[in-house]
mmCIF file of C-alpha atoms in Angstrom:
data_model
loop_
_atom_site.group_PDB
_atom_site.id
_atom_site.type_symbol
_atom_site.label_atom_id
_atom_site.label_comp_id
_atom_site.label_asym_id
_atom_site.label_seq_id
_atom_site.Cartn_x
_atom_site.Cartn_y
_atom_site.Cartn_z
ATOM 1 C CA MET V 184 27.953 -27.362 -42.902
ATOM 2 C CA LYS V 185 28.639 -30.469 -42.686
ATOM 3 C CA ASN V 186 26.573 -33.757 -42.863
ATOM 4 C CA PRO V 187 25.249 -35.136 -39.591
ATOM 5 C CA ASN V 188 26.539 -38.228 -38.812
ATOM 6 C CA ILE V 189 23.701 -41.258 -38.132
ATOM 7 C CA VAL V 190 25.190 -44.464 -36.116
ATOM 8 C CA ILE V 191 22.795 -47.428 -36.120
ATOM 9 C CA LEU V 192 23.761 -49.924 -33.596
ATOM 10 C CA GLY V 193 22.689 -53.449 -34.322
ATOM 11 C CA ALA V 194 21.440 -54.958 -37.772
ATOM 12 C CA GLY V 195 18.421 -56.978 -36.122
ATOM 13 C CA TYR V 196 14.933 -56.127 -37.927
ATOM 14 C CA GLY V 197 14.659 -52.605 -36.235
ATOM 15 C CA GLY V 198 18.322 -51.466 -37.423
ATOM 16 C CA ILE V 199 19.005 -52.919 -40.636
ATOM 17 C CA MET V 200 15.286 -51.859 -41.631
ATOM 18 C CA THR V 201 16.559 -48.413 -40.310
ATOM 19 C CA ALA V 202 19.351 -48.428 -42.771
ATOM 20 C CA VAL V 203 17.537 -49.858 -45.597
ATOM 21 C CA LYS V 204 14.955 -47.164 -45.309
ATOM 22 C CA LEU V 205 17.299 -44.268 -44.502
ATOM 23 C CA GLN V 206 19.649 -45.341 -47.839
ATOM 24 C CA LYS V 207 16.338 -44.512 -49.531
ATOM 25 C CA SER V 208 15.483 -41.298 -48.334
ATOM 26 C CA LEU V 209 19.111 -39.753 -48.032
ATOM 27 C CA GLY V 210 21.309 -39.177 -50.233
ATOM 28 C CA PRO V 211 24.979 -39.426 -49.593
ATOM 29 C CA ASN V 212 25.707 -35.777 -49.732
ATOM 30 C CA GLU V 213 22.871 -35.297 -46.690
ATOM 31 C CA ALA V 214 23.963 -37.869 -44.081
ATOM 32 C CA ASN V 215 26.756 -39.787 -43.263
ATOM 33 C CA ILE V 216 25.329 -43.408 -42.374
ATOM 34 C CA THR V 217 26.905 -45.938 -40.318
ATOM 35 C CA LEU V 218 25.376 -49.108 -39.245
ATOM 36 C CA VAL V 219 27.174 -51.248 -36.628
ATOM 37 C CA ASN V 220 26.514 -55.220 -36.075
ATOM 38 C CA LYS V 221 28.983 -57.959 -34.828
ATOM 39 C CA HIS V 222 28.479 -60.491 -37.597
ATOM 40 C CA SER V 223 28.201 -59.792 -41.863
ATOM 41 C CA TYR V 224 24.846 -61.039 -41.626
ATOM 42 C CA HIS V 225 21.238 -60.269 -40.588
ATOM 43 C CA TYR V 226 19.037 -62.737 -39.286
ATOM 44 C CA GLN V 227 15.690 -63.795 -38.869
ATOM 45 C CA THR V 228 15.069 -64.296 -35.107
ATOM 46 C CA THR V 229 11.575 -65.618 -36.051
ATOM 47 C CA TRP V 230 13.398 -68.320 -37.723
ATOM 48 C CA LEU V 231 15.937 -69.402 -35.461
ATOM 49 C CA HIS V 232 13.537 -72.038 -33.680
ATOM 50 C CA GLU V 233 13.732 -74.110 -37.097
ATOM 51 C CA ASN V 234 17.642 -73.963 -36.960
ATOM 52 C CA ALA V 235 17.753 -75.303 -33.836
ATOM 53 C CA ALA V 236 15.129 -77.933 -34.145
ATOM 54 C CA GLY V 237 17.333 -79.172 -37.347
ATOM 55 C CA THR V 238 13.929 -78.471 -39.711
ATOM 56 C CA LEU V 239 16.072 -75.506 -41.456
ATOM 57 C CA HIS V 240 19.642 -74.914 -42.237
ATOM 58 C CA HIS V 241 20.610 -72.065 -40.465
ATOM 59 C CA ASP V 242 21.989 -70.571 -43.984
ATOM 60 C CA ARG V 243 18.369 -69.847 -44.909
ATOM 61 C CA THR V 244 17.730 -67.800 -41.634
ATOM 62 C CA ARG V 245 20.946 -65.290 -42.410
ATOM 63 C CA ILE V 246 20.933 -62.888 -44.995
ATOM 64 C CA ASN V 247 24.238 -60.814 -45.996
ATOM 65 C CA ILE V 248 23.854 -57.396 -45.177
ATOM 66 C CA LYS V 249 25.846 -56.209 -48.088
ATOM 67 C CA ASP V 250 23.115 -58.231 -49.862
ATOM 68 C CA VAL V 251 20.718 -55.602 -48.563
ATOM 69 C CA VAL V 252 22.791 -52.551 -47.771
ATOM 70 C CA ASN V 253 23.830 -50.138 -50.255
ATOM 71 C CA THR V 254 27.919 -49.773 -48.982
ATOM 72 C CA SER V 255 28.199 -46.804 -51.170
ATOM 73 C CA GLN V 256 25.503 -44.989 -49.309
ATOM 74 C CA VAL V 257 25.595 -47.101 -45.628
ATOM 75 C CA ASN V 258 29.420 -47.469 -44.122
ATOM 76 C CA PHE V 259 28.789 -51.111 -42.598
ATOM 77 C CA VAL V 260 31.317 -51.576 -39.979
ATOM 78 C CA GLN V 261 31.451 -54.986 -38.756
ATOM 79 C CA ASP V 262 32.659 -54.754 -35.072
ATOM 80 C CA THR V 263 31.646 -55.451 -31.287
ATOM 81 C CA VAL V 264 29.807 -52.457 -29.306
ATOM 82 C CA ALA V 265 31.693 -52.236 -26.188
ATOM 83 C CA SER V 266 29.987 -49.105 -24.630
ATOM 84 C CA ILE V 267 27.891 -46.315 -25.239
ATOM 85 C CA LEU V 268 28.948 -42.428 -24.171
ATOM 86 C CA PRO V 269 26.002 -40.620 -24.590
ATOM 87 C CA GLU V 270 27.317 -37.129 -23.013
ATOM 88 C CA GLU V 271 30.090 -37.523 -25.264
ATOM 89 C CA LYS V 272 28.115 -38.339 -28.190
ATOM 90 C CA LYS V 273 30.499 -41.619 -28.772
ATOM 91 C CA VAL V 274 30.175 -45.209 -29.417
ATOM 92 C CA VAL V 275 33.100 -47.268 -28.023
ATOM 93 C CA LEU V 276 33.630 -50.484 -30.250
ATOM 94 C CA GLU V 277 36.049 -53.164 -29.600
ATOM 95 C CA ASN V 278 38.432 -52.297 -32.350
ATOM 96 C CA GLY V 279 37.760 -48.167 -32.354
ATOM 97 C CA GLU V 280 35.088 -45.490 -31.895
ATOM 98 C CA LEU V 281 32.632 -43.488 -34.101
ATOM 99 C CA SER V 282 31.070 -40.037 -32.989
ATOM 100 C CA TYR V 283 27.563 -39.415 -33.805
ATOM 101 C CA ASP V 284 24.809 -36.756 -34.318
ATOM 102 C CA TYR V 285 22.326 -39.069 -34.405
ATOM 103 C CA LEU V 286 22.028 -42.872 -32.856
ATOM 104 C CA VAL V 287 20.053 -45.220 -33.342
ATOM 105 C CA ILE V 288 20.039 -48.364 -30.592
ATOM 106 C CA GLY V 289 19.128 -51.366 -31.645
ATOM 107 C CA LEU V 290 20.844 -54.004 -30.141
ATOM 108 C CA GLY V 291 18.230 -56.968 -29.234
ATOM 109 C CA PHE V 292 17.649 -58.703 -26.898
ATOM 110 C CA GLU V 293 19.168 -61.382 -24.289
ATOM 111 C CA ALA V 294 18.188 -64.194 -22.089
ATOM 112 C CA ALA V 295 16.550 -63.511 -18.362
ATOM 113 C CA THR V 296 17.346 -66.097 -16.139
ATOM 114 C CA PHE V 297 15.260 -64.478 -13.224
ATOM 115 C CA GLY V 298 18.217 -66.141 -10.783
ATOM 116 C CA ILE V 299 17.237 -69.855 -11.129
ATOM 117 C CA PRO V 300 19.769 -71.737 -9.865
ATOM 118 C CA GLY V 301 22.206 -73.436 -12.867
ATOM 119 C CA LEU V 302 20.072 -71.928 -15.572
ATOM 120 C CA LYS V 303 22.887 -69.795 -17.198
ATOM 121 C CA GLU V 304 25.680 -72.521 -16.647
ATOM 122 C CA HIS V 305 23.506 -75.304 -18.236
ATOM 123 C CA ALA V 306 20.512 -74.371 -20.269
ATOM 124 C CA TYR V 307 20.547 -73.846 -24.021
ATOM 125 C CA THR V 308 18.965 -70.812 -25.402
ATOM 126 C CA ILE V 309 17.748 -69.831 -28.898
ATOM 127 C CA ASN V 310 18.639 -66.141 -29.632
ATOM 128 C CA SER V 311 21.107 -66.273 -32.228
ATOM 129 C CA ILE V 312 22.254 -68.766 -35.409
ATOM 130 C CA ASN V 313 25.019 -69.929 -33.381
ATOM 131 C CA SER V 314 22.918 -70.559 -30.146
ATOM 132 C CA ALA V 315 20.255 -72.224 -32.444
ATOM 133 C CA ARG V 316 23.218 -74.216 -34.453
ATOM 134 C CA LEU V 317 24.811 -75.032 -31.000
ATOM 135 C CA LEU V 318 21.339 -76.510 -29.523
ATOM 136 C CA ARG V 319 20.519 -78.592 -33.151
ATOM 137 C CA GLN V 320 24.251 -80.138 -32.746
ATOM 138 C CA HIS V 321 24.009 -81.307 -28.814
ATOM 139 C CA ILE V 322 20.278 -82.541 -29.251
ATOM 140 C CA GLU V 323 22.133 -84.850 -32.603
ATOM 141 C CA TYR V 324 24.859 -85.598 -30.568
ATOM 142 C CA ASN V 325 22.478 -87.131 -28.113
ATOM 143 C CA PHE V 326 21.031 -89.157 -30.156
ATOM 144 C CA ALA V 327 24.275 -90.757 -31.565
ATOM 145 C CA LYS V 328 25.719 -91.334 -28.336
ATOM 146 C CA TYR V 329 22.670 -92.924 -27.230
ATOM 147 C CA ASN V 330 23.261 -96.395 -28.735
ATOM 148 C CA ASN V 331 27.206 -96.262 -28.490
ATOM 149 C CA GLU V 332 26.887 -96.391 -24.234
ATOM 150 C CA ALA V 333 27.202 -99.884 -22.667
ATOM 151 C CA ALA V 334 24.215 -98.468 -20.466
ATOM 152 C CA PRO V 335 22.248 -95.963 -22.452
ATOM 153 C CA LYS V 336 21.285 -92.832 -20.275
ATOM 154 C CA GLU V 337 17.896 -91.707 -20.215
ATOM 155 C CA GLU V 338 18.908 -88.187 -19.786
ATOM 156 C CA ARG V 339 20.113 -87.873 -23.432
ATOM 157 C CA LEU V 340 16.679 -88.304 -25.257
ATOM 158 C CA ASN V 341 14.305 -86.082 -22.744
ATOM 159 C CA ILE V 342 14.473 -82.489 -23.996
ATOM 160 C CA VAL V 343 12.881 -80.153 -21.820
ATOM 161 C CA VAL V 344 11.597 -76.570 -22.846
ATOM 162 C CA GLY V 345 11.380 -74.059 -20.257
ATOM 163 C CA GLY V 346 8.385 -71.542 -21.176
ATOM 164 C CA ALA V 347 5.514 -72.192 -23.148
ATOM 165 C CA GLY V 348 5.368 -68.696 -24.444
ATOM 166 C CA PHE V 349 5.689 -68.282 -28.284
ATOM 167 C CA THR V 350 9.113 -69.153 -28.772
ATOM 168 C CA GLY V 351 8.833 -72.137 -26.344
ATOM 169 C CA ILE V 352 5.495 -73.377 -28.357
ATOM 170 C CA GLU V 353 7.365 -73.030 -31.621
ATOM 171 C CA PHE V 354 10.223 -74.972 -30.816
ATOM 172 C CA VAL V 355 8.291 -78.027 -29.168
ATOM 173 C CA GLY V 356 6.236 -77.621 -32.256
ATOM 174 C CA GLU V 357 9.773 -78.102 -34.455
ATOM 175 C CA LEU V 358 11.035 -81.145 -31.915
ATOM 176 C CA ALA V 359 7.855 -83.094 -32.884
ATOM 177 C CA ASN V 360 8.175 -82.648 -36.450
ATOM 178 C CA ARG V 361 12.555 -83.477 -36.043
ATOM 179 C CA ILE V 362 12.368 -86.140 -33.168
ATOM 180 C CA PRO V 363 10.644 -89.068 -35.595
ATOM 181 C CA GLU V 364 13.461 -88.420 -38.177
ATOM 182 C CA LEU V 365 16.153 -88.746 -35.549
ATOM 183 C CA CYS V 366 14.966 -91.838 -34.429
ATOM 184 C CA LYS V 367 14.685 -93.328 -37.328
ATOM 185 C CA GLU V 368 18.289 -92.131 -38.360
ATOM 186 C CA TYR V 369 19.893 -93.266 -35.220
ATOM 187 C CA ASP V 370 17.408 -96.449 -34.743
ATOM 188 C CA ILE V 371 15.810 -95.282 -31.227
ATOM 189 C CA PRO V 372 12.196 -96.035 -30.596
ATOM 190 C CA ARG V 373 10.269 -93.023 -30.821
ATOM 191 C CA GLU V 374 8.382 -94.113 -27.332
ATOM 192 C CA LYS V 375 11.799 -93.340 -25.347
ATOM 193 C CA VAL V 376 12.369 -89.755 -26.615
ATOM 194 C CA ARG V 377 10.125 -87.260 -24.454
ATOM 195 C CA ILE V 378 9.574 -83.511 -25.327
ATOM 196 C CA ILE V 379 8.583 -81.674 -22.224
ATOM 197 C CA ASN V 380 7.451 -78.529 -22.024
ATOM 198 C CA VAL V 381 7.187 -76.615 -18.839
ATOM 199 C CA GLU V 382 5.465 -73.613 -18.221
ATOM 200 C CA ALA V 383 4.976 -71.655 -14.673
ATOM 201 C CA ALA V 384 1.572 -69.810 -16.012
ATOM 202 C CA PRO V 385 -1.439 -70.984 -15.383
ATOM 203 C CA THR V 386 -1.896 -71.857 -19.246
ATOM 204 C CA ALA V 387 0.518 -72.593 -22.320
ATOM 205 C CA LEU V 388 0.571 -69.221 -24.698
ATOM 206 C CA PRO V 389 -0.314 -66.697 -21.888
ATOM 207 C CA GLY V 390 -2.661 -63.864 -23.838
ATOM 208 C CA PHE V 391 -3.595 -66.137 -26.334
ATOM 209 C CA ASP V 392 -7.583 -66.883 -26.857
ATOM 210 C CA PRO V 393 -8.098 -69.863 -25.008
ATOM 211 C CA GLU V 394 -9.759 -71.451 -28.090
ATOM 212 C CA LEU V 395 -6.312 -71.586 -30.234
ATOM 213 C CA VAL V 396 -4.406 -72.478 -27.000
ATOM 214 C CA GLU V 397 -6.872 -75.296 -26.695
ATOM 215 C CA TYR V 398 -6.136 -76.242 -30.749
ATOM 216 C CA ALA V 399 -1.928 -75.867 -30.105
ATOM 217 C CA MET V 400 -1.679 -77.922 -26.930
ATOM 218 C CA ASN V 401 -4.211 -80.726 -28.622
ATOM 219 C CA SER V 402 -1.903 -80.905 -31.969
ATOM 220 C CA LEU V 403 1.407 -81.185 -29.707
ATOM 221 C CA GLU V 404 0.333 -83.566 -27.259
ATOM 222 C CA ALA V 405 -0.616 -85.863 -30.323
ATOM 223 C CA ARG V 406 2.624 -85.360 -31.668
ATOM 224 C CA GLY V 407 4.419 -86.733 -28.397
ATOM 225 C CA VAL V 408 4.895 -83.075 -26.536
ATOM 226 C CA GLU V 409 3.985 -83.424 -22.886
ATOM 227 C CA PHE V 410 3.260 -79.966 -20.435
ATOM 228 C CA LYS V 411 3.848 -79.146 -17.407
ATOM 229 C CA ILE V 412 1.466 -76.251 -17.144
ATOM 230 C CA GLY V 413 1.791 -74.196 -13.282
ATOM 231 C CA ALA V 414 5.210 -75.762 -12.939
ATOM 232 C CA MET V 415 8.174 -73.726 -11.435
ATOM 233 C CA ILE V 416 11.506 -74.196 -12.776
ATOM 234 C CA LYS V 417 13.854 -74.343 -9.301
ATOM 235 C CA GLU V 418 16.930 -75.754 -10.524
ATOM 236 C CA VAL V 419 18.886 -76.964 -13.699
ATOM 237 C CA THR V 420 22.096 -79.035 -13.046
ATOM 238 C CA GLU V 421 24.178 -81.034 -16.150
ATOM 239 C CA ASN V 422 21.631 -83.740 -15.855
ATOM 240 C CA LYS V 423 18.571 -83.311 -14.326
ATOM 241 C CA LEU V 424 15.897 -80.406 -14.100
ATOM 242 C CA VAL V 425 13.819 -79.572 -10.863
ATOM 243 C CA PHE V 426 10.542 -78.013 -10.932
ATOM 244 C CA GLU V 427 7.559 -77.504 -8.283
ATOM 245 C CA LYS V 428 4.237 -78.207 -9.247
ATOM 246 C CA ASP V 429 1.199 -77.890 -6.804
ATOM 247 C CA GLU V 430 3.869 -77.504 -4.039
ATOM 248 C CA GLN V 431 5.789 -81.102 -4.803
ATOM 249 C CA ARG V 432 9.123 -81.200 -6.202
ATOM 250 C CA GLU V 433 9.692 -83.145 -8.852
ATOM 251 C CA GLU V 434 12.870 -84.047 -11.541
ATOM 252 C CA ILE V 435 13.480 -85.028 -14.669
ATOM 253 C CA ALA V 436 16.519 -86.806 -15.777
ATOM 254 C CA THR V 437 17.908 -84.410 -18.720
ATOM 255 C CA ASN V 438 20.981 -82.896 -20.213
ATOM 256 C CA THR V 439 18.815 -80.595 -22.444
ATOM 257 C CA VAL V 440 17.327 -77.795 -21.080
ATOM 258 C CA VAL V 441 16.141 -75.337 -23.239
ATOM 259 C CA TRP V 442 15.265 -71.336 -22.046
ATOM 260 C CA ALA V 443 12.831 -69.815 -24.146
ATOM 261 C CA ALA V 444 10.680 -68.132 -20.912
ATOM 262 C CA GLY V 445 12.299 -64.536 -20.944
ATOM 263 C CA VAL V 446 14.199 -62.121 -22.583
ATOM 264 C CA ARG V 447 15.571 -58.588 -21.472
ATOM 265 C CA GLY V 448 16.979 -55.738 -23.396
ATOM 266 C CA ASN V 449 20.740 -55.301 -24.054
ATOM 267 C CA SER V 450 22.612 -55.062 -20.496
ATOM 268 C CA LEU V 451 24.800 -52.457 -22.735
ATOM 269 C CA VAL V 452 21.577 -49.920 -22.396
ATOM 270 C CA GLU V 453 21.999 -49.754 -18.847
ATOM 271 C CA GLU V 454 25.690 -50.197 -18.229
ATOM 272 C CA SER V 455 25.911 -46.947 -20.570
ATOM 273 C CA GLY V 456 23.745 -44.716 -18.138
ATOM 274 C CA PHE V 457 20.323 -45.158 -19.647
ATOM 275 C CA GLU V 458 17.224 -45.575 -17.405
ATOM 276 C CA ALA V 459 16.450 -48.504 -18.343
ATOM 277 C CA ASN V 460 14.164 -51.545 -16.902
ATOM 278 C CA ARG V 461 15.633 -54.882 -17.818
ATOM 279 C CA GLY V 462 17.574 -53.514 -20.455
ATOM 280 C CA ARG V 463 14.283 -51.527 -22.039
ATOM 281 C CA MET V 464 14.655 -47.946 -22.112
ATOM 282 C CA PRO V 465 11.189 -46.153 -21.677
ATOM 283 C CA VAL V 466 11.187 -43.910 -24.589
ATOM 284 C CA GLU V 467 9.323 -40.764 -25.947
ATOM 285 C CA PRO V 468 6.015 -40.937 -28.516
ATOM 286 C CA ASP V 469 8.568 -40.400 -31.070
ATOM 287 C CA LEU V 470 11.195 -43.575 -29.764
ATOM 288 C CA ARG V 471 13.821 -41.127 -28.987
ATOM 289 C CA SER V 472 15.375 -41.340 -25.402
ATOM 290 C CA LYS V 473 13.758 -39.231 -22.397
ATOM 291 C CA GLN V 474 17.508 -38.206 -21.598
ATOM 292 C CA TYR V 475 19.127 -37.373 -25.000
ATOM 293 C CA PRO V 476 16.856 -36.320 -27.654
ATOM 294 C CA GLU V 477 19.568 -37.185 -30.564
ATOM 295 C CA VAL V 478 19.414 -41.172 -29.338
ATOM 296 C CA PHE V 479 16.217 -43.159 -30.948
ATOM 297 C CA ILE V 480 15.621 -46.439 -29.498
ATOM 298 C CA VAL V 481 14.241 -49.581 -32.159
ATOM 299 C CA GLY V 482 13.252 -52.887 -31.078
ATOM 300 C CA ASP V 483 13.562 -54.736 -28.232
ATOM 301 C CA CYS V 484 15.645 -52.649 -26.154
ATOM 302 C CA ALA V 485 12.519 -49.701 -26.415
ATOM 303 C CA LEU V 486 9.991 -49.880 -23.825
ATOM 304 C CA ILE V 487 6.486 -48.420 -25.062
ATOM 305 C CA PHE V 488 3.085 -48.618 -23.334
ATOM 306 C CA ASN V 489 -0.023 -49.863 -24.864
ATOM 307 C CA GLU V 490 -2.439 -46.825 -23.786
ATOM 308 C CA GLU V 491 -5.363 -49.104 -23.495
ATOM 309 C CA THR V 492 -4.027 -52.168 -21.842
ATOM 310 C CA GLU V 493 -1.426 -50.155 -19.773
ATOM 311 C CA ARG V 494 0.957 -52.717 -20.436
ATOM 312 C CA PRO V 495 4.190 -52.788 -22.629
ATOM 313 C CA TYR V 496 3.996 -53.893 -25.983
ATOM 314 C CA PRO V 497 6.077 -57.134 -26.331
ATOM 315 C CA PRO V 498 8.917 -56.845 -28.202
ATOM 316 C CA THR V 499 7.860 -58.754 -31.797
ATOM 317 C CA ALA V 500 9.542 -58.461 -34.981
ATOM 318 C CA GLN V 501 6.382 -56.861 -36.486
ATOM 319 C CA ILE V 502 6.808 -53.743 -33.748
ATOM 320 C CA ALA V 503 10.436 -53.537 -34.255
ATOM 321 C CA ILE V 504 9.740 -53.024 -38.365
ATOM 322 C CA GLN V 505 7.568 -50.700 -37.668
ATOM 323 C CA MET V 506 9.431 -48.685 -35.064
ATOM 324 C CA ALA V 507 12.723 -48.729 -37.755
ATOM 325 C CA GLU V 508 10.045 -47.090 -40.436
ATOM 326 C CA ASN V 509 9.001 -44.328 -38.294
ATOM 327 C CA THR V 510 12.754 -43.543 -37.216
ATOM 328 C CA ALA V 511 13.614 -43.618 -40.605
ATOM 329 C CA ALA V 512 11.204 -41.082 -41.728
ATOM 330 C CA ASN V 513 11.599 -38.998 -38.661
ATOM 331 C CA LEU V 514 15.728 -38.687 -38.962
ATOM 332 C CA THR V 515 15.198 -37.950 -42.911
ATOM 333 C CA LYS V 516 13.099 -34.991 -41.465
ATOM 334 C CA LEU V 517 15.229 -33.711 -38.971
ATOM 335 C CA VAL V 518 18.497 -34.106 -41.516
ATOM 336 C CA LYS V 519 16.322 -31.754 -43.898
ATOM 337 C CA GLY V 520 15.634 -29.091 -41.520
ATOM 338 C CA ASP V 521 11.683 -29.999 -40.567
ATOM 339 C CA ASP V 522 11.764 -30.715 -36.658
ATOM 340 C CA HIS V 523 7.891 -31.701 -36.741
ATOM 341 C CA ILE V 524 8.782 -35.528 -36.437
ATOM 342 C CA GLU V 525 5.558 -37.986 -36.152
ATOM 343 C CA PRO V 526 5.139 -40.171 -32.716
ATOM 344 C CA PHE V 527 4.770 -43.936 -33.390
ATOM 345 C CA LYS V 528 1.742 -45.713 -33.459
ATOM 346 C CA PRO V 529 2.041 -49.388 -33.488
ATOM 347 C CA ASP V 530 -0.324 -51.108 -36.257
ATOM 348 C CA LEU V 531 -0.886 -54.631 -35.171
ATOM 349 C CA LYS V 532 -1.910 -56.689 -37.775
ATOM 350 C CA GLY V 533 -2.339 -60.172 -35.874
ATOM 351 C CA THR V 534 0.023 -62.448 -34.625
ATOM 352 C CA VAL V 535 1.080 -66.291 -35.761
ATOM 353 C CA ALA V 536 2.387 -69.203 -33.809
ATOM 354 C CA SER V 537 4.093 -71.961 -35.673
ATOM 355 C CA LEU V 538 3.253 -75.545 -34.236
ATOM 356 C CA GLY V 539 5.480 -77.181 -36.854
ATOM 357 C CA HIS V 540 5.237 -77.694 -40.403
ATOM 358 C CA ASN V 541 1.747 -77.353 -41.930
ATOM 359 C CA ASP V 542 0.091 -76.325 -38.742
ATOM 360 C CA ALA V 543 -0.167 -72.977 -36.704
ATOM 361 C CA ILE V 544 -2.628 -70.851 -34.983
ATOM 362 C CA GLY V 545 -3.299 -67.264 -35.291
ATOM 363 C CA VAL V 546 -5.219 -63.866 -34.815
ATOM 364 C CA VAL V 547 -5.425 -61.765 -37.692
ATOM 365 C CA PHE V 548 -7.806 -58.777 -38.802
ATOM 366 C CA ASP V 549 -9.346 -57.534 -36.460
ATOM 367 C CA ASP V 550 -9.489 -61.158 -34.249
ATOM 368 C CA LYS V 551 -10.331 -63.681 -37.151
ATOM 369 C CA LYS V 552 -9.105 -66.989 -35.739
ATOM 370 C CA LEU V 553 -6.697 -69.336 -37.472
ATOM 371 C CA PHE V 554 -6.230 -72.739 -37.214
ATOM 372 C CA GLY V 555 -4.103 -75.397 -39.285
ATOM 373 C CA TRP V 556 -2.955 -74.835 -42.529
ATOM 374 C CA SER V 557 -4.628 -71.082 -43.117
ATOM 375 C CA ALA V 558 -2.521 -70.090 -40.038
ATOM 376 C CA THR V 559 0.743 -71.516 -41.636
ATOM 377 C CA ALA V 560 0.150 -69.850 -44.826
ATOM 378 C CA MET V 561 -0.399 -66.752 -43.500
ATOM 379 C CA LYS V 562 2.727 -67.139 -41.325
ATOM 380 C CA LYS V 563 4.415 -67.477 -44.930
ATOM 381 C CA VAL V 564 2.917 -64.952 -46.138
ATOM 382 C CA ILE V 565 4.025 -62.423 -43.213
ATOM 383 C CA ASP V 566 7.533 -63.481 -43.243
ATOM 384 C CA ASN V 567 7.702 -62.968 -47.531
ATOM 385 C CA ARG V 568 6.050 -59.729 -47.060
ATOM 386 C CA TYR V 569 9.068 -58.542 -45.051
ATOM 387 C CA LEU V 570 11.702 -60.534 -46.958
ATOM 388 C CA LEU V 571 10.449 -58.281 -50.067
ATOM 389 C CA LYS V 572 10.305 -54.753 -47.843
ATOM 390 C CA LEU V 573 13.761 -55.541 -46.766
ATOM 391 C CA GLY V 574 15.459 -56.952 -50.051
ATOM 392 C CA GLY V 575 12.590 -56.869 -52.795
ATOM 393 C CA PRO V 576 11.920 -59.712 -54.908
ATOM 394 C CA SER V 577 15.892 -60.991 -55.514
ATOM 395 C CA LEU V 578 15.773 -61.765 -52.024
ATOM 396 C CA LEU V 579 12.265 -63.197 -51.291
ATOM 397 C CA LEU V 580 13.350 -65.328 -54.340
ATOM 398 C CA LYS V 581 16.485 -66.327 -52.333
ATOM 399 C CA LYS V 582 15.073 -66.679 -48.826
ATOM 400 C CA GLY V 583 11.495 -66.865 -48.969
ATOM 401 C CA LYS V 584 9.390 -69.892 -47.884
ATOM 402 C CA LEU V 585 7.264 -69.918 -51.362
ATOM 403 C CA ASN V 586 6.309 -73.525 -51.207
ATOM 404 C CA PHE V 587 2.896 -72.959 -49.281
ATOM 405 C CA PHE V 588 2.137 -76.853 -49.216
ATOM 406 C CA LYS V 589 5.199 -78.017 -47.274
#
């Protein structure tokens, strides 16, 4: 009897953790495991806002896949997924194809632009190492260019961030730390630079405790961040952003708009014929596809509902990692002939949002609120715990945030 083929698509939090767990629970004589990823590295999406602001080098954020995946047990294929053919149990890559008995889809997220004119063409996103690097270089270029023009343009120094959710708030927090350094480096008065956060909802950080939201906004405003709350972005052009607030249209001169207000699952999911809502697939309690029981979905492509709130769980790294652990355990059972697989039950341990170096807010351990340095320390503990789980002490020492006072 031949070994079953397990194919994992994507080396984000869900995909790479599934591979790492499977290589520990299944021997090479029990299953053929293949991990497919576009790049040779895995990256921590939750650190990309630091890369984009220029407060953390992108090499710290990316992890070589072969440093954590044992290639004698897991076949790593660096390629791009072109399509999935679930009826044929095949995956078509740009440079070949793979057959599977079990498939794990962990293809991550894309920006959702909601049809806002000009957003896709002119806004920057923070969704990969390359997009973060591009944004950092663009900001630095504008600062360098400003004093080299006969008539300096104000749009070079106005940075507008669309969305005051997690990513938007964490990014403006890093910018608030980075801008004074850039001003000093490029001889630009700090008061000439604007960091503007535009949010359509009636509050920043929707869903967060109001006391924590107030703390976050006060901290960021004290460092020069301007908030436009209840403001709907209407249009983005090459050198301006148009928004509407209280039925009044306003414009901001800017050539740096960063879109952090919406994500969707990978569009490849829908294109391959799976039932999906904005690229996120409704799944069975054990994370299997409702259409194809040999297909598991982890991370941003999975749509699972919180029974208490009747709303979908947010697509966070914490949930993706837990999905991976559940999926790897269930695949191990199936390969070993045990059909009694376990449903997925999220164990949410809390949420922490960074506001820049040495400042953060969070809710942990049954609604305990954290502010400032204690929240920053907790965020570093969470990040370091993931590295330890993924690659052991050596990866933690190599990539971890071990200085809790910086």
